[in-house]
CSV table of C-alpha atoms in Angstrom, one decimal:
chain,number,residue,atom,x,y,z
Q,1,MET,CA,-38.8,-47.0,-17.6
Q,2,ARG,CA,-39.9,-43.3,-18.0
Q,3,THR,CA,-39.7,-40.8,-15.4
Q,4,SER,CA,-42.4,-38.3,-14.9
Q,5,MET,CA,-42.2,-34.9,-15.6
Q,6,TYR,CA,-42.1,-33.5,-11.9
Q,7,ASP,CA,-39.2,-36.3,-11.5
Q,8,ARG,CA,-37.1,-34.6,-14.4
Q,9,ILE,CA,-37.9,-31.0,-12.9
Q,10,SER,CA,-36.6,-31.9,-9.4
Q,11,GLU,CA,-33.6,-33.4,-10.6
Q,12,ILE,CA,-32.8,-30.3,-12.9
Q,13,ARG,CA,-33.3,-28.1,-9.7
Q,14,GLU,CA,-30.9,-30.6,-7.3
Q,15,LEU,CA,-28.2,-30.5,-10.4
Q,16,GLU,CA,-28.6,-26.4,-10.7
Q,17,GLU,CA,-28.2,-26.2,-6.8
Q,18,LYS,CA,-25.2,-28.0,-7.0
Q,19,LEU,CA,-23.8,-26.2,-9.5
Q,20,ALA,CA,-24.5,-23.2,-7.8
Q,21,GLU,CA,-22.9,-24.3,-4.4
Q,22,GLU,CA,-19.8,-25.5,-6.4
Q,23,ALA,CA,-19.5,-22.0,-8.0
Q,24,ARG,CA,-19.9,-20.2,-4.5
Q,25,LEU,CA,-17.2,-22.7,-3.1
Q,26,ALA,CA,-14.7,-21.7,-6.3
Q,27,LYS,CA,-15.5,-18.0,-5.8
Q,28,GLU,CA,-14.7,-17.8,-2.1
Q,29,ALA,CA,-11.5,-20.0,-2.5
Q,30,LEU,CA,-8.6,-17.7,-2.2
Q,31,PRO,CA,-5.9,-18.1,-4.8
Q,32,PRO,CA,-2.4,-19.1,-3.3
Q,33,PRO,CA,0.2,-15.8,-3.1
Q,34,PRO,CA,2.0,-15.3,-6.0
Q,35,GLU,CA,5.3,-16.6,-5.7
Q,36,ARG,CA,7.3,-13.9,-7.0
Q,37,PHE,CA,8.7,-10.7,-5.1
Q,38,HIS,CA,8.9,-8.0,-7.4
Q,39,THR,CA,11.4,-4.9,-7.3
Q,40,ASN,CA,12.3,-2.4,-9.8
Q,41,GLU,CA,14.9,-4.7,-11.8
Q,42,LEU,CA,14.2,-8.3,-10.5
Q,43,SER,CA,11.9,-10.6,-9.1
Q,44,PHE,CA,12.7,-13.6,-6.6
Q,45,ILE,CA,10.7,-16.0,-4.3
Q,46,ARG,CA,10.3,-14.7,-0.9
Q,47,PRO,CA,10.8,-17.3,1.9
Q,48,VAL,CA,8.0,-17.8,4.0
Q,49,GLY,CA,8.8,-16.1,7.3
Q,50,PHE,CA,10.7,-13.2,5.7
Q,51,LYS,CA,9.5,-9.9,6.5
Q,52,ASP,CA,9.6,-7.1,3.5
Q,53,LYS,CA,11.3,-4.0,5.3
Q,54,THR,CA,11.6,-2.2,1.6
Q,55,PHE,CA,12.6,1.5,1.9
Q,56,HIS,CA,13.5,3.2,-1.6
Q,57,VAL,CA,15.4,6.3,-0.8
Q,58,PHE,CA,15.8,9.2,-3.6
Q,59,THR,CA,18.4,11.9,-3.2
Q,60,LEU,CA,20.1,14.7,-5.4
Q,61,THR,CA,23.6,13.7,-4.0
Q,62,ASP,CA,26.0,10.6,-4.1
Q,63,ILE,CA,28.1,12.1,-1.0
Q,64,GLY,CA,26.7,14.2,2.3
Q,65,PRO,CA,23.1,15.5,3.0
Q,66,SER,CA,21.0,15.7,0.0
Q,67,PRO,CA,18.9,18.8,-0.1
Q,68,LEU,CA,15.9,17.0,-0.9
Q,69,SER,CA,15.3,13.2,-0.6
Q,70,VAL,CA,12.1,10.9,-0.7
Q,71,VAL,CA,11.5,8.0,0.5
Q,72,ILE,CA,8.9,5.4,-0.1
Q,73,GLY,CA,8.5,3.1,2.9
Q,74,ARG,CA,6.1,0.3,3.8
Q,75,SER,CA,4.9,-1.5,7.1
Q,76,VAL,CA,2.8,-4.3,7.5
Q,77,VAL,CA,-0.6,-3.7,9.5
Q,78,GLU,CA,-3.6,-5.4,11.0
Q,79,GLU,CA,-6.0,-6.7,8.5
Q,80,ASP,CA,-8.5,-4.3,9.7
Q,81,ALA,CA,-6.6,-1.4,10.0
Q,82,GLU,CA,-8.2,1.6,9.2
Q,83,LEU,CA,-6.3,4.7,7.4
Q,84,GLU,CA,-7.3,7.6,9.8
Q,85,SER,CA,-6.6,5.4,12.9
Q,86,VAL,CA,-3.1,4.3,11.2
Q,87,ALA,CA,-2.2,7.9,10.3
Q,88,GLN,CA,-3.5,8.9,13.9
Q,89,GLN,CA,-0.9,6.7,15.3
Q,90,LEU,CA,2.0,7.1,13.5
Q,91,LEU,CA,1.7,11.2,14.3
Q,92,SER,CA,1.6,10.0,17.5
Q,93,GLU,CA,4.6,8.4,17.4
Q,94,LEU,CA,6.3,11.2,15.5
Q,95,GLY,CA,5.3,13.4,18.3
Q,96,LYS,CA,7.2,11.6,20.9
Q,97,SER,CA,10.1,10.7,18.8
Q,98,LEU,CA,10.9,14.1,17.1
Q,99,SER,CA,12.0,17.0,19.1
Q,100,HIS,CA,11.1,20.6,18.5
Q,101,LEU,CA,8.2,19.2,16.2
Q,102,GLN,CA,6.0,21.9,14.8
Q,103,TRP,CA,2.9,21.1,12.7
Q,104,ILE,CA,2.8,23.4,9.1
Q,105,GLU,CA,-0.3,21.5,8.0
Q,106,PRO,CA,-2.3,18.9,10.2
Q,107,LEU,CA,-3.3,15.5,8.7
Q,108,PHE,CA,-6.1,15.8,5.8
Q,109,PRO,CA,-7.6,13.6,3.5
Q,110,VAL,CA,-6.2,13.5,-0.1
Q,111,GLN,CA,-6.4,10.9,-3.1
Q,112,ILE,CA,-3.1,9.2,-4.4
Q,113,ALA,CA,-3.3,7.0,-7.8
Q,114,GLY,CA,-7.3,6.6,-6.9
Q,115,VAL,CA,-6.9,5.7,-3.1
Q,116,ASP,CA,-7.9,7.5,-0.1
Q,117,ALA,CA,-4.6,8.9,1.9
Q,118,ARG,CA,-3.8,11.0,4.2
Q,119,GLN,CA,-1.3,14.2,4.1
Q,120,VAL,CA,0.6,15.9,6.6
Q,121,GLU,CA,3.4,18.4,6.9
Q,122,PHE,CA,6.0,19.3,9.9
Q,123,LYS,CA,9.2,20.5,10.7
Q,124,TRP,CA,11.6,20.0,13.5
Q,125,ARG,CA,15.4,19.7,14.3
Q,126,GLN,CA,17.7,17.0,14.2
Q,127,GLN,CA,21.2,17.7,15.4
Q,128,GLY,CA,20.2,21.5,15.8
Q,129,GLN,CA,19.6,21.8,11.9
Q,130,PRO,CA,16.2,22.2,10.6
Q,131,VAL,CA,14.0,19.2,8.7
Q,132,HIS,CA,10.9,19.8,6.7
Q,133,GLN,CA,9.1,17.1,6.0
Q,134,LEU,CA,5.7,16.3,3.5
Q,135,GLN,CA,4.6,13.0,4.2
Q,136,LEU,CA,1.7,10.9,2.4
Q,137,ILE,CA,0.3,7.8,3.9
Q,138,PHE,CA,-2.3,5.3,2.4
Q,139,LEU,CA,-3.0,1.5,2.4
Q,140,HIS,CA,-2.3,-1.2,0.0
Q,141,ARG,CA,-1.2,-4.8,-0.2
Q,142,ASP,CA,1.8,-6.9,-0.9
Q,143,GLU,CA,2.1,-9.9,-3.3
Q,144,GLN,CA,1.4,-12.0,-0.5
Q,145,ASP,CA,-2.0,-10.0,0.2
Q,146,GLN,CA,-0.8,-8.7,3.4
Q,147,PRO,CA,-2.1,-5.0,4.6
Q,148,LEU,CA,0.3,-2.6,4.3
Q,149,MET,CA,0.6,1.1,5.5
Q,150,MET,CA,2.5,3.0,2.5
Q,151,GLN,CA,4.4,6.3,3.5
Q,152,ILE,CA,5.9,8.8,0.9
Q,153,THR,CA,8.1,11.0,2.6
Q,154,GLY,CA,9.8,14.4,1.4
Q,155,THR,CA,12.5,15.6,3.4
Q,156,SER,CA,14.3,19.3,2.9
Q,157,ASN,CA,17.2,20.3,4.9
Q,158,GLY,CA,17.0,23.7,3.6
Q,159,ALA,CA,17.0,26.3,6.1
Q,160,GLN,CA,14.0,28.4,5.1
Q,161,GLY,CA,12.2,25.1,5.1
Q,162,MET,CA,11.0,23.1,1.7
Q,163,THR,CA,11.5,25.5,-1.3
Q,164,PRO,CA,9.0,25.6,-4.2
Q,165,ALA,CA,11.0,23.6,-6.7
Q,166,GLU,CA,11.5,20.8,-4.2
Q,167,ARG,CA,7.8,20.9,-3.1
Q,168,ALA,CA,6.9,20.7,-7.0
Q,169,ALA,CA,9.5,18.0,-7.5
Q,170,PHE,CA,7.7,15.9,-4.7
Q,171,PHE,CA,4.8,16.4,-5.8
Q,172,SER,CA,5.7,15.6,-9.5
Q,173,ILE,CA,6.6,12.1,-8.2
Q,174,VAL,CA,3.1,11.5,-6.3
Q,175,GLU,CA,1.1,12.9,-9.5
Q,176,THR,CA,2.7,10.5,-11.3
Q,177,LEU,CA,2.4,7.5,-9.2
Q,178,LYS,CA,0.7,4.1,-10.3
Q,179,LEU,CA,-0.1,1.5,-8.1
Q,180,ARG,CA,1.0,-2.1,-8.9
Q,181,SER,CA,-2.8,-3.9,-9.4
Q,182,LYS,CA,-3.3,-7.2,-7.2
Q,183,PRO,CA,-1.7,-9.9,-9.1
Q,184,THR,CA,-4.4,-12.1,-11.0
Q,185,PRO,CA,-4.0,-16.0,-11.3
Q,186,ASP,CA,-2.3,-15.4,-14.6
Q,187,ASP,CA,0.5,-13.6,-12.7
Q,188,GLN,CA,1.4,-15.9,-10.4
Q,189,GLY,CA,3.4,-18.2,-12.8
Q,190,GLY,CA,6.0,-15.2,-12.3
Q,191,GLY,CA,4.8,-12.8,-14.8
Q,192,GLN,CA,4.6,-9.3,-13.6
Q,193,ALA,CA,1.4,-7.9,-12.3
Q,194,ALA,CA,0.1,-5.1,-14.6
Q,195,LEU,CA,0.2,-1.7,-13.6
Q,196,ALA,CA,-3.0,0.5,-13.0
């Protein structure tokens, strides 16, 4: 039995609607987090519930205080966290915890590796000795797609504050920074995500 042209148009329309709905649902489905956690030298499977409190610390000396150190830290933040609010909260906490805190350069917007960031510069005294810091703050995501506050902190222990050479060394790191891109489904089998 032959169907009418209107029946075929109706069938085609229903099929198109069904395919469009399947495509929409597939697009909305979130892929599972990648299995592997990456450091510079290795990767491993991070067990559920284990918190990443990684700090990368770079110094100029093996023993004793370094004239300049650079620390890269990360902290999990709320899903809807906004950069300005997170940065202001961090500054408030610094003001409460550091003795004789003096702001050299107030918080201001910058770009790091193509993302919005905030920069601040300050000094304080630690056990009677001067400490001078430059700090950059931005938001990113980890391998499990959790929102993070990233901090890059340059610390100088010089009596006169951060020298021009120390400042140049700190910004040479910042200027060459590339963020690891969000892992793609191809990367979830254990391969590394491409660098931006």
